[in-house]
Coordinates of C-alpha atoms in Angstrom, one line a residue:
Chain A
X1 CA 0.0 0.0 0.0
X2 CA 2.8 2.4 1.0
X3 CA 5.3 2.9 -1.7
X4 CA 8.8 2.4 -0.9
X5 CA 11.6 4.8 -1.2
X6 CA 13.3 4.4 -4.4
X7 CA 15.5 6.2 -6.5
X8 CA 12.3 8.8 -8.1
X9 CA 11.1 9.0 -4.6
X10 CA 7.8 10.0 -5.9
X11 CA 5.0 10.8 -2.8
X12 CA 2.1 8.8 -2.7
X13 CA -1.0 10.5 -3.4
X14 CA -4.3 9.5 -1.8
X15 CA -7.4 11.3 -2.2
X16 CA -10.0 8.8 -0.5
X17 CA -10.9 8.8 2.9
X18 CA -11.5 5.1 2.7
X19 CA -8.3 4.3 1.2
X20 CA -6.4 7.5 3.8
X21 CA -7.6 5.3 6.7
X22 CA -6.3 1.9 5.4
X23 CA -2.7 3.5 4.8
X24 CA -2.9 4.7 8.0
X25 CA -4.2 1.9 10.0
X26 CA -1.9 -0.5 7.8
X27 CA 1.1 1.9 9.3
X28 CA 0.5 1.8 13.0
X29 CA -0.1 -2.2 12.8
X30 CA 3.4 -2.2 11.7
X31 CA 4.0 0.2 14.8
X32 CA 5.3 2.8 13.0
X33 CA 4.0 6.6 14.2
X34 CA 2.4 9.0 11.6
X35 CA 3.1 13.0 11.8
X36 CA 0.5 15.1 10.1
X37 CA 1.2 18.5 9.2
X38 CA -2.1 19.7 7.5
X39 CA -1.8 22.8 5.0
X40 CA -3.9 24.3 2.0
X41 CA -1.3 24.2 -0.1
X42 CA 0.7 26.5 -1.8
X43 CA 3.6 25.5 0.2
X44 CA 6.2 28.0 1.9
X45 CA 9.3 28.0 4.0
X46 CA 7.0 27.9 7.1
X47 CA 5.3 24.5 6.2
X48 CA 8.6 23.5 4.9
X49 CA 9.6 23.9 8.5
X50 CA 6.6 21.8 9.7
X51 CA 7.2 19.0 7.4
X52 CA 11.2 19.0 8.1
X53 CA 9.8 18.8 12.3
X54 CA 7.8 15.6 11.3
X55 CA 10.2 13.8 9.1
X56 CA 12.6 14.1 11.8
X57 CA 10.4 12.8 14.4
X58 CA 8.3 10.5 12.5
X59 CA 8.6 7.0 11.0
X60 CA 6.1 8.3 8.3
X61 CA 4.9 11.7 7.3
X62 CA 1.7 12.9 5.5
X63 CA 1.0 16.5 4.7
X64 CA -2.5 17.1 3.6
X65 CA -3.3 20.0 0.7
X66 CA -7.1 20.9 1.5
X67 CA -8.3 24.5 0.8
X68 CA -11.0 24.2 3.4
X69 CA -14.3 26.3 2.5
X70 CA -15.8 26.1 5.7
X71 CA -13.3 28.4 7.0
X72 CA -14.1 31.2 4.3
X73 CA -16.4 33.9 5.0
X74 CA -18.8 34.8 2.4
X75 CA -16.4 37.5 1.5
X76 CA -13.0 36.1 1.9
X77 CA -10.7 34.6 -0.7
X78 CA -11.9 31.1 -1.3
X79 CA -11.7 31.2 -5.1
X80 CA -8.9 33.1 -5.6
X81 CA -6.8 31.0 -2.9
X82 CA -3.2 29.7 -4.5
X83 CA -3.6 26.2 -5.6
X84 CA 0.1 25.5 -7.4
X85 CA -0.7 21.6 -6.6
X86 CA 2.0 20.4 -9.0
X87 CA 5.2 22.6 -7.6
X88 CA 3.8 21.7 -4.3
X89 CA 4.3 18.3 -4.9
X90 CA 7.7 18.3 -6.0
X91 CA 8.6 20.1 -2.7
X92 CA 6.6 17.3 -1.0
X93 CA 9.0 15.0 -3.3
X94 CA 12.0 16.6 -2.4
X95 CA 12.0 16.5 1.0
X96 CA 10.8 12.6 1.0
X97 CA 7.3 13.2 2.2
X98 CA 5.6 9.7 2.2
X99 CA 1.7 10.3 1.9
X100 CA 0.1 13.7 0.7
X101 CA -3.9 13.7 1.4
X102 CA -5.4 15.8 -1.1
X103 CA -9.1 14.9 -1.1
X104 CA -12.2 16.8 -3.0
X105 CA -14.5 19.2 -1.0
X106 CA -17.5 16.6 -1.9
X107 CA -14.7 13.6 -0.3
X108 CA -14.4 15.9 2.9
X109 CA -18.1 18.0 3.0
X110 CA -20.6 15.5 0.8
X111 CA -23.9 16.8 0.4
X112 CA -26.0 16.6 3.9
X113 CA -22.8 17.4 5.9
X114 CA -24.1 18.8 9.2
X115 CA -22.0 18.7 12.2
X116 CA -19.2 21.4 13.0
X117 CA -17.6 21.9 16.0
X118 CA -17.0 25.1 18.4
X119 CA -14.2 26.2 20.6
X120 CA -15.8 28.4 22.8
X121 CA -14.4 31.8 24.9
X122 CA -11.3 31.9 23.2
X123 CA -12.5 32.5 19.2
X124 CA -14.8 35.6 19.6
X125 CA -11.2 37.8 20.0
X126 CA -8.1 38.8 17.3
X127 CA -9.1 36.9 13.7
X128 CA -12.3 35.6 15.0
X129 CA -13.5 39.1 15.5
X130 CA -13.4 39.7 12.0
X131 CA -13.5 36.4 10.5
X132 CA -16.7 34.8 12.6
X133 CA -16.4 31.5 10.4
X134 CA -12.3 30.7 10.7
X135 CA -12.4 28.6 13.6
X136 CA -15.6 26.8 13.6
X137 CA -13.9 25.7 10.1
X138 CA -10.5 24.8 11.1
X139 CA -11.4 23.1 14.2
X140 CA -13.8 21.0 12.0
X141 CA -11.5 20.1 9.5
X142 CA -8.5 19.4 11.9
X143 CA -10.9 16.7 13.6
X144 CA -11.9 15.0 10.6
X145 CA -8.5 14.8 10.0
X146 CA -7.1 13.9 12.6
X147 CA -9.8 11.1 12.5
X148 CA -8.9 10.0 9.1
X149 CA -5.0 9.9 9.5
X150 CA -5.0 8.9 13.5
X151 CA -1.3 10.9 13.3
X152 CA 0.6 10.7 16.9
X153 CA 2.1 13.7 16.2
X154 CA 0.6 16.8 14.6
X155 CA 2.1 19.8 13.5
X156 CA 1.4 23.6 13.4
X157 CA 2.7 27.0 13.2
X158 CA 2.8 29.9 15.7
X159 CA 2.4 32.4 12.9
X160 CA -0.9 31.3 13.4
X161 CA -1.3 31.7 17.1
X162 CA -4.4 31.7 18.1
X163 CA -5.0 28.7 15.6
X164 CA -3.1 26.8 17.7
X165 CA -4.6 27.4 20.8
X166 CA -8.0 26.6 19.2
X167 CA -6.5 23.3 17.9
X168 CA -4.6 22.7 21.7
X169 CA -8.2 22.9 23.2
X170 CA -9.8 20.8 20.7
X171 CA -7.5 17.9 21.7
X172 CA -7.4 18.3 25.1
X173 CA -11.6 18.4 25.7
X174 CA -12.5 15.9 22.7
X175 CA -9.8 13.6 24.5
X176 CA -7.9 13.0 21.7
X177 CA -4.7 11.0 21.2
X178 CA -2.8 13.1 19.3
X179 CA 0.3 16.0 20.5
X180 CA 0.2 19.1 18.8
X181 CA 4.0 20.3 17.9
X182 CA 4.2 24.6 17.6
X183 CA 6.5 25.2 15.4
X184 CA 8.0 29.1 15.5
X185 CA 7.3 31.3 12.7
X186 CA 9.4 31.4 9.7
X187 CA 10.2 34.9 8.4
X188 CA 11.6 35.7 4.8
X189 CA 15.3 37.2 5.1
X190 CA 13.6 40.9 5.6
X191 CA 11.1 39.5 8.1
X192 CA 7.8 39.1 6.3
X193 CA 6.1 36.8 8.0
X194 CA 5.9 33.8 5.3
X195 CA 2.4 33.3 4.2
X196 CA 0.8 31.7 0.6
X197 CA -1.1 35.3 1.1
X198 CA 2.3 36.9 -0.1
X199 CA 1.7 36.1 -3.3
X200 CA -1.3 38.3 -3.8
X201 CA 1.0 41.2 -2.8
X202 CA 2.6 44.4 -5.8
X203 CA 6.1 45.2 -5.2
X204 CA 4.9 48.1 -3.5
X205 CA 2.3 46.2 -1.5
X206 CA 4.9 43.4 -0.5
X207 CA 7.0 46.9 0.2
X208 CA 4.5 47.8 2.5
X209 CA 3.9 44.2 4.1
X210 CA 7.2 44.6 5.7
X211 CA 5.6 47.3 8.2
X212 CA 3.9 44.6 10.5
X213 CA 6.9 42.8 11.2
X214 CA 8.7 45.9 11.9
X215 CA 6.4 47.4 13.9
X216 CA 6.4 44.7 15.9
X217 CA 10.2 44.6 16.2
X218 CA 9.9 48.2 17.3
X219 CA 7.1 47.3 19.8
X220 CA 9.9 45.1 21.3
X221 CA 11.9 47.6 22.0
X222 CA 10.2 49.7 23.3
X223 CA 9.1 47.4 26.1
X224 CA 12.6 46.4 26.4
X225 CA 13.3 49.5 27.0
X226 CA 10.9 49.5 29.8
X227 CA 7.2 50.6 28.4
X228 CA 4.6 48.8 30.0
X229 CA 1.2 50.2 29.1
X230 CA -0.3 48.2 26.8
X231 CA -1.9 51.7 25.7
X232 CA 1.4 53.7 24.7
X233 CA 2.5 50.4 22.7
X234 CA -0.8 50.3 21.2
X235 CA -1.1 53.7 20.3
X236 CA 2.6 53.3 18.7
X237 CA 1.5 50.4 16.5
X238 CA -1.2 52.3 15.3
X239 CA 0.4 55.1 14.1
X240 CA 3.3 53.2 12.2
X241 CA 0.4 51.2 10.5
X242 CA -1.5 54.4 9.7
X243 CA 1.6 55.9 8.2
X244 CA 2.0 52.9 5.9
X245 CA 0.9 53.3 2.3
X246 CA -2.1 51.0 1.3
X247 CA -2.6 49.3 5.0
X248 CA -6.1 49.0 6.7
X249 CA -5.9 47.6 10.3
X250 CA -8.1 45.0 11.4
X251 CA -6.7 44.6 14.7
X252 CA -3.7 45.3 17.0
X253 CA -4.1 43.1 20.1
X254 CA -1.4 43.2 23.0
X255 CA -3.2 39.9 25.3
X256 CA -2.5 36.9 27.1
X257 CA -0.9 34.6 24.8
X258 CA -3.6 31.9 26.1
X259 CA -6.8 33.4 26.8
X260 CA -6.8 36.2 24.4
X261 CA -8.1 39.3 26.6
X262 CA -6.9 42.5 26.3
X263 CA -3.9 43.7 28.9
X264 CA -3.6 47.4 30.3
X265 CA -0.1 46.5 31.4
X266 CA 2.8 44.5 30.0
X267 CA 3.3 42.4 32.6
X268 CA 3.8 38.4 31.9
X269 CA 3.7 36.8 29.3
X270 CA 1.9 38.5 26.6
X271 CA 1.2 38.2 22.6
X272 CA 1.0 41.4 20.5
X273 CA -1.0 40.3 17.6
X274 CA -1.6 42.3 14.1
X275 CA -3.9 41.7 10.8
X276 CA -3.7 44.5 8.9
X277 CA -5.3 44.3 5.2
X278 CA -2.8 45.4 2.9
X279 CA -4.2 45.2 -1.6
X280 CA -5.7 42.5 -1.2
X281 CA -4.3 40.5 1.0
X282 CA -5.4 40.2 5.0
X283 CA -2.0 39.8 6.6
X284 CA -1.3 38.3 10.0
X285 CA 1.9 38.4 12.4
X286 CA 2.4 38.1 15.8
X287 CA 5.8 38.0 18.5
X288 CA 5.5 36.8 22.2
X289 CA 6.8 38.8 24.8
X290 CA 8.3 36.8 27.5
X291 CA 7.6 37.6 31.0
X292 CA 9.5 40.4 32.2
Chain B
X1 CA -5.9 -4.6 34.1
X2 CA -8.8 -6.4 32.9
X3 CA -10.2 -8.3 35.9
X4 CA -11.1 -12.1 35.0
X5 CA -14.3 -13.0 35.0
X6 CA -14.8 -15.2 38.6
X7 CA -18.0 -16.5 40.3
X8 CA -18.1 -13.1 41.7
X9 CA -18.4 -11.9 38.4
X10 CA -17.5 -8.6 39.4
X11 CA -17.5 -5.6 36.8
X12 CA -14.7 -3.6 36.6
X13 CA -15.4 -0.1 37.8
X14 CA -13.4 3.1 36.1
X15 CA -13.5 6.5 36.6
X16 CA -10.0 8.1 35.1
X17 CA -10.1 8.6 31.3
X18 CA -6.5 7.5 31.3
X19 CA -7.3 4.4 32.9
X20 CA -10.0 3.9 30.4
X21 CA -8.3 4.3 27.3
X22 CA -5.4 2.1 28.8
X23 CA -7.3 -0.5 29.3
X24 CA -9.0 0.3 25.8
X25 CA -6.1 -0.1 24.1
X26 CA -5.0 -3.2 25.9
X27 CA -8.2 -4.3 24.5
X28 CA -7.1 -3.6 21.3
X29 CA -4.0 -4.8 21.1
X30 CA -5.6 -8.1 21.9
X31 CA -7.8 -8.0 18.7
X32 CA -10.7 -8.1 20.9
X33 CA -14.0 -5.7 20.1
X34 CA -15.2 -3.1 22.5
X35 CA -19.2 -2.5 22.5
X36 CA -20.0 0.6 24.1
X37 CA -23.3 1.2 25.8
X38 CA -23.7 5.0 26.7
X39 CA -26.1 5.9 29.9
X40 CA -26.9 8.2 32.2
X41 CA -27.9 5.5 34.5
X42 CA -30.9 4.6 36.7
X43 CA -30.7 1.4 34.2
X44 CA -34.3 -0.4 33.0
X45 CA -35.4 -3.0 30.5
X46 CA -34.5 -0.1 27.5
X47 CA -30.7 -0.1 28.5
X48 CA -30.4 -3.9 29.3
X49 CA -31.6 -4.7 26.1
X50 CA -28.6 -2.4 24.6
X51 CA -26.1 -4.0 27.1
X52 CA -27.9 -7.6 25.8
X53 CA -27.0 -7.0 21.9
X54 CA -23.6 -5.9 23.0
X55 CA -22.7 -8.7 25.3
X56 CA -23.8 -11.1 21.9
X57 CA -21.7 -9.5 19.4
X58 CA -19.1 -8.0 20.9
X59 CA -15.8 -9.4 23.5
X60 CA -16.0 -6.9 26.2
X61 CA -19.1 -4.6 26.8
X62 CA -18.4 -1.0 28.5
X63 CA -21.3 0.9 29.6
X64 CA -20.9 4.4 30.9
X65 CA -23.1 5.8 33.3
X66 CA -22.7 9.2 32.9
X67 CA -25.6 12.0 33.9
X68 CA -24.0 14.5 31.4
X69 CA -24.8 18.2 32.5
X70 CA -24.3 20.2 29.1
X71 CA -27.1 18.4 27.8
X72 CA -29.9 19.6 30.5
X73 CA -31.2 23.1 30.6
X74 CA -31.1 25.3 33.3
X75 CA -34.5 24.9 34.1
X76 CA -34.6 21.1 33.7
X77 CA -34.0 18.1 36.1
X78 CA -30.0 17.3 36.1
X79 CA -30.3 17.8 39.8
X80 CA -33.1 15.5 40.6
X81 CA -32.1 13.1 38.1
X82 CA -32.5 9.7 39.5
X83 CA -28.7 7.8 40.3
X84 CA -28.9 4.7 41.8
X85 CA -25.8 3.8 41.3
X86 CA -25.5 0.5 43.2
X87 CA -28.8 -0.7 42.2
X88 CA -26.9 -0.3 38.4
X89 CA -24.1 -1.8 39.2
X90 CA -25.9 -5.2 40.6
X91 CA -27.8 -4.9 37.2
X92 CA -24.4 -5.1 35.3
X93 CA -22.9 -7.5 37.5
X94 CA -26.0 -10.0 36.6
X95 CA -25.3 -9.0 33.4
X96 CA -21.8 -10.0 33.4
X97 CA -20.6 -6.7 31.8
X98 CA -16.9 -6.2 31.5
X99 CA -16.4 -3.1 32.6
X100 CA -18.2 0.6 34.0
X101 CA -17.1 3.7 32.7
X102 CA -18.6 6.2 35.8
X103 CA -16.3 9.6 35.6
X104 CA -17.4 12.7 37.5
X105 CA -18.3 15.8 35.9
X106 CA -14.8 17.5 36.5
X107 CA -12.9 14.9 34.8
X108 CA -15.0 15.1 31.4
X109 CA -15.6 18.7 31.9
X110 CA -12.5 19.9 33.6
X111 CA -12.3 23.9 34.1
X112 CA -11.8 25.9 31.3
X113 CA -13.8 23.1 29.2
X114 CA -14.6 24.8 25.7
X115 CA -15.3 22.6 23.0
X116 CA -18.3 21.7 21.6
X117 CA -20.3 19.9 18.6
X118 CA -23.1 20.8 16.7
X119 CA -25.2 19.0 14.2
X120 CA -27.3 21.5 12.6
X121 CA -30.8 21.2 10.2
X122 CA -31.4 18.1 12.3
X123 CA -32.1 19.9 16.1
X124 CA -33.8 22.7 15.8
X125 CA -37.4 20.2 15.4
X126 CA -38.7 18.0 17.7
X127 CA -36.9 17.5 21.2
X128 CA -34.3 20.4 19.8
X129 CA -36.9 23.0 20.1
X130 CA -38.0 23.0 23.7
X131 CA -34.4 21.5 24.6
X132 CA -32.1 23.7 22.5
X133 CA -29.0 22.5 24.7
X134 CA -29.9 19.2 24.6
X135 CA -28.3 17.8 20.8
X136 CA -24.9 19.6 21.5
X137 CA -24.5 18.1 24.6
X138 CA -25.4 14.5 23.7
X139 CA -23.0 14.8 20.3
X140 CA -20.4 16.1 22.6
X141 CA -20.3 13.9 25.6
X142 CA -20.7 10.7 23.0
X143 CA -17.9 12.0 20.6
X144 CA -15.7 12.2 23.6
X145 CA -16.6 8.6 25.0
X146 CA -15.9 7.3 21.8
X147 CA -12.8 8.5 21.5
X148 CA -11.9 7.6 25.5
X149 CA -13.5 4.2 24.9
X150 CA -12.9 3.4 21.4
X151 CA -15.4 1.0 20.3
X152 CA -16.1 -0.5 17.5
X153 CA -20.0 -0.9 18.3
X154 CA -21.9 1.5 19.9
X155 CA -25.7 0.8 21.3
X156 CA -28.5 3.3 21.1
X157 CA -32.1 2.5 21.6
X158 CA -34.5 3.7 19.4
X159 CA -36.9 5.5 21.5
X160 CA -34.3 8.6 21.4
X161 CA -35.0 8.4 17.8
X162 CA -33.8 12.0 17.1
X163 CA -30.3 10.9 19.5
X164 CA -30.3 8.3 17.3
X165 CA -30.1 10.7 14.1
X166 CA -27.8 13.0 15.6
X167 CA -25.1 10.5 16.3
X168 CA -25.6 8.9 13.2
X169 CA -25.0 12.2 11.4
X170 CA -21.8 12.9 13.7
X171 CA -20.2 9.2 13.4
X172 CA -20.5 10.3 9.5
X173 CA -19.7 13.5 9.3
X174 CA -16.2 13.1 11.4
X175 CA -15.3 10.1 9.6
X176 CA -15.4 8.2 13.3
X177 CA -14.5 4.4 12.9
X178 CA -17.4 3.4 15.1
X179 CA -20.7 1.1 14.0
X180 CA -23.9 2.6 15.6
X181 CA -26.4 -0.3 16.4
X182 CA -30.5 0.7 16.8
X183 CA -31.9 -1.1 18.9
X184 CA -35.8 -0.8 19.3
X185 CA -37.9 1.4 22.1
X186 CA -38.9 -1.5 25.1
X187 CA -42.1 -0.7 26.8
X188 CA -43.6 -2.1 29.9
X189 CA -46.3 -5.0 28.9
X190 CA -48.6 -2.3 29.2
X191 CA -47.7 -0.1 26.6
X192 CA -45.6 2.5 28.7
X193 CA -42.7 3.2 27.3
X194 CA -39.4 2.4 29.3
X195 CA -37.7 5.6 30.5
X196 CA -35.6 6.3 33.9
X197 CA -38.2 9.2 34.1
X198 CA -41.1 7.0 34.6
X199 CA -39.5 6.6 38.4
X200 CA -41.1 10.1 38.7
X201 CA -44.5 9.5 38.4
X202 CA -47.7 9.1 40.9
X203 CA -49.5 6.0 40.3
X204 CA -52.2 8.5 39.3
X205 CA -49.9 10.1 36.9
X206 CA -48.5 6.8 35.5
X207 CA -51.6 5.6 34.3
X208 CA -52.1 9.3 32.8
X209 CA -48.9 8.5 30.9
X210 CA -50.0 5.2 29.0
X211 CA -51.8 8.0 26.9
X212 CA -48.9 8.3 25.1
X213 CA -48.1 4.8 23.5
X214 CA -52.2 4.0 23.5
X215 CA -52.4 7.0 21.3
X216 CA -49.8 6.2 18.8
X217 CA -51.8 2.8 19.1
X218 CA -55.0 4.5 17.9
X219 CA -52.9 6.6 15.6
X220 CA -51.6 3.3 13.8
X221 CA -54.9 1.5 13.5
X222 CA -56.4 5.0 11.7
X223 CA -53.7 5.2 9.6
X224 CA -53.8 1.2 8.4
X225 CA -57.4 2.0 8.0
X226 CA -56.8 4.3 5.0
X227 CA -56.5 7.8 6.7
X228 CA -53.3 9.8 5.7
X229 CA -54.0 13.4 6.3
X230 CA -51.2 14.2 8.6
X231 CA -53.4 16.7 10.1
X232 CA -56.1 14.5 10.8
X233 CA -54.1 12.2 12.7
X234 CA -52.1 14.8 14.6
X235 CA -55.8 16.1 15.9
X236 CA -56.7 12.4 16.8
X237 CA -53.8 12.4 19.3
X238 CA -54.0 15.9 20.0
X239 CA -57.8 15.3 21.4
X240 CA -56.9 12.3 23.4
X241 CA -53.9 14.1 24.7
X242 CA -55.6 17.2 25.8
X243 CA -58.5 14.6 27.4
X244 CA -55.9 13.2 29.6
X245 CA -55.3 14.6 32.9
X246 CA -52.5 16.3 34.2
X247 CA -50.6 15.9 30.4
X248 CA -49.1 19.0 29.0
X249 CA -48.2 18.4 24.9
X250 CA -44.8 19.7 24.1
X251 CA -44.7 18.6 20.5
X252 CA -46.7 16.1 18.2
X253 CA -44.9 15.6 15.0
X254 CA -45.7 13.6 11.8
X255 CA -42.6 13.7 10.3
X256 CA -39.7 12.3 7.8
X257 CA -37.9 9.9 10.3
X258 CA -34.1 11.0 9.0
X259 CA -34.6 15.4 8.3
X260 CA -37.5 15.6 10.9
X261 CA -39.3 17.8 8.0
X262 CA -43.3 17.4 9.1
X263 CA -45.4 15.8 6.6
X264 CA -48.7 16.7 5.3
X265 CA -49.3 13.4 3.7
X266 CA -48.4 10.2 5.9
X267 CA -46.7 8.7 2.4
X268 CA -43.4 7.0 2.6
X269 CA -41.9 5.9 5.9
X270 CA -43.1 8.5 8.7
X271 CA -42.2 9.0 11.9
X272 CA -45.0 9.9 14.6
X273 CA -42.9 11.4 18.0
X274 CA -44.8 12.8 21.0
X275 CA -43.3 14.6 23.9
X276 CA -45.6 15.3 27.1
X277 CA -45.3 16.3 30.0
X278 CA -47.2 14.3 33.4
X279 CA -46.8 15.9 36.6
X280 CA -43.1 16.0 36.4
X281 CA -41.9 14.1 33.8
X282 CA -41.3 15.1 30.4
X283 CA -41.8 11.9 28.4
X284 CA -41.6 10.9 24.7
X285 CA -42.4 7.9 22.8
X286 CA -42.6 7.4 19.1
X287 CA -44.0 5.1 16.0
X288 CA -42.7 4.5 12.6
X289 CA -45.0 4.0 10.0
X290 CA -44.2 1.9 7.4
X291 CA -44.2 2.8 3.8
X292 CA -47.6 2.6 2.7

């Protein structure tokens, strides 16, 4: 069933659930473990970074390419999303990825499909404000595959922070056998947060991109320089926003990195959060502050 | 782990969820089946004949006994639900089930519990409407015992014919690896129909509530004598209900038995549910008619 490593090293592709399950059930009865790192696709440095985690760790590694509508808003980008499926498979290739799971929206949603599950209390704040819809979706889909794929290990990106703390509580309160890895952001060389979203971006809009990631750098030192009110950080992240060409905020969020509400003072450990909506693309970064 | 069965025939009494899913998996890794009978307890002839079909066709039988809060209301009867526990635990003993998964309320809700699953166009009719909490919590407190208990049969009885159509949806929906066995509604060889609410009721108010299964009687013999107005019949069980004393209708519905969608024409398999309340039971009972 699983293909062996040869000299073309070519991924198995499986786009069944039926057949997913048999792969996967076939590997732990040979007691090997399985590390999942689920995507949409249009791979980047940060996934790379997920997948190199797993291989390491794992015996076998399956990435899944699933551009999930149900966590689209009416108005988002599901249609435009990046699908390059064939150079994301030769990435997949490259690095010796065993399975990728790349089923249809009518394999994963089939007509009739009625159950969705809600994290509650901690996905009403930062990109659930604005995108009601996200984590219903993702929390849903990471389920069913988890389910499908029974991984041991499961892997995921702090770039997407609050992601992971939905997908942390799903696991712990469904009593689910799976542990989820964070793996730390992965910036390009002048510190845009990687993201498929990128590619949406002008030169001049990419240009302006590299505003959240140095606002947030100058965020840090200004509390290392002993700022504490969450206010005065705030307010300076606004205004380095404001002054960027072509960016409309969605949110700036200094909170606790594990409940999500809003701190007046710097004081333990503490996430300052950004989306800011620049062309067309809705751009996300984040950096933790460690307790000080 | 597993205690042998002896003369004592003792059942083997859990409350940890880690201890559960150890001996799960020891399970397992035997090749042996798990059946899994879920309760809240206070068991009658209804569960036993669950725990019956599971002792036949499975290795080891687990039955929970579990009075699950997020699925009562505030203003319903989780308090003075009946839990007699050691009366229960003789019955499984008798029985000669394998083991009895009885966690508290803190260890499947710990604090800070968030997570929850819905199952929508299929709750909002029926029970759903005067109980909205009540499908969430059942699909969430079953989704987490199977994945505790991992079985590869699970036992519902048909009386919770809505329950039943819930977990069906969910086991599909989330691609869960678990079979879900009907098992018909048993009544009492008068008619009533088995229910751990029945305990509640005056003798006066029992013999109020045989209203219920002698009216789907009647509403049976009409309907096999040619009628098929679904309004006709509802008023035929609507005038015996209101003639009975001390019963309060929640709902009479003449309805498709898999999207609850009411009928005006009893053509094609129908569904017939009642919920009433006597004195201070709620109670329900159903019929399915036949294609006709």
């Amino acid at each position: 069933m699983i293909e062996t490593k040869n000299s073309t090293r070519r991924v198995t592709m499986i786009s069944s659930i039926s057949e997913m399950k048999e792969v996967s059930q076939s590997i732990q009865k040979q007691n090997l473990t399985i590390g999942l790192v689920p995507t949409m696709g249009c791979l980047h440095e940060g996934h790379l970074s997920l997948i190199k985690r797993s291989l390491e760790s794992c015996d076998k590694t399956v990435v899944s390419i699933f551009v999930n509508p149900t966590q689209f808003g009416p108005n988002e980008d599901l249609d435009s999303y990046p699908r390059p499926l064939e150079s994301d498979i030769e990435k997949l290739d490259e690095m010796g990825v065993d399975i990728l799971f790349h089923p249809s929206k009518e394999e994963m949603y089939p007509t009739g499909y009625k159950t969705f599950v809600e994290i509650k209390n901690i996905t009403e704040q930062l990109c659930g404000k604005s995108r009601p819809d996200l984590f219903q979706g993702v929390a849903t889909i990471v389920l069913k595959l988890f389910n499908i794929i029974q991984p041991q290990n499961a892997f995921f990106g702090e770039k997407d922070w609050q992601q992971l703390a939905v997908i942390e509580n799903l696991v712990k309160d469904l009593n689910l056998d799976v542990a989820i890895i964070r793996v730390p952001l992965v910036r390009e060389s002048d510190g845009l947060a990687m993201s498929s979203r990128n590619r949406y971006l002008s030169v001049q809009e990419r240009q302006s991109a590299l505003s959240l990631s140095r606002t947030l750098q100058k965020a840090q030192d200004q509390i290392r320089q002993g700022i504490t009110s969450a206010k005065t950080i705030n307010n300076l992240i606004q205004k380095r926003l404001l002054e960027t060409e072509g960016a409309k905020i969605d949110y700036i969020s200094i909170c606790d990195p594990v409940n999500f509400k809003e701190k007046e003072q710097i004081r333990g450990r503490t996430l300052i959060a950004l989306a800011v909506k620049i062309g067309p693309s809705r751009l996300i970064d984040n950096c933790i502050i460690e307790e000080i």
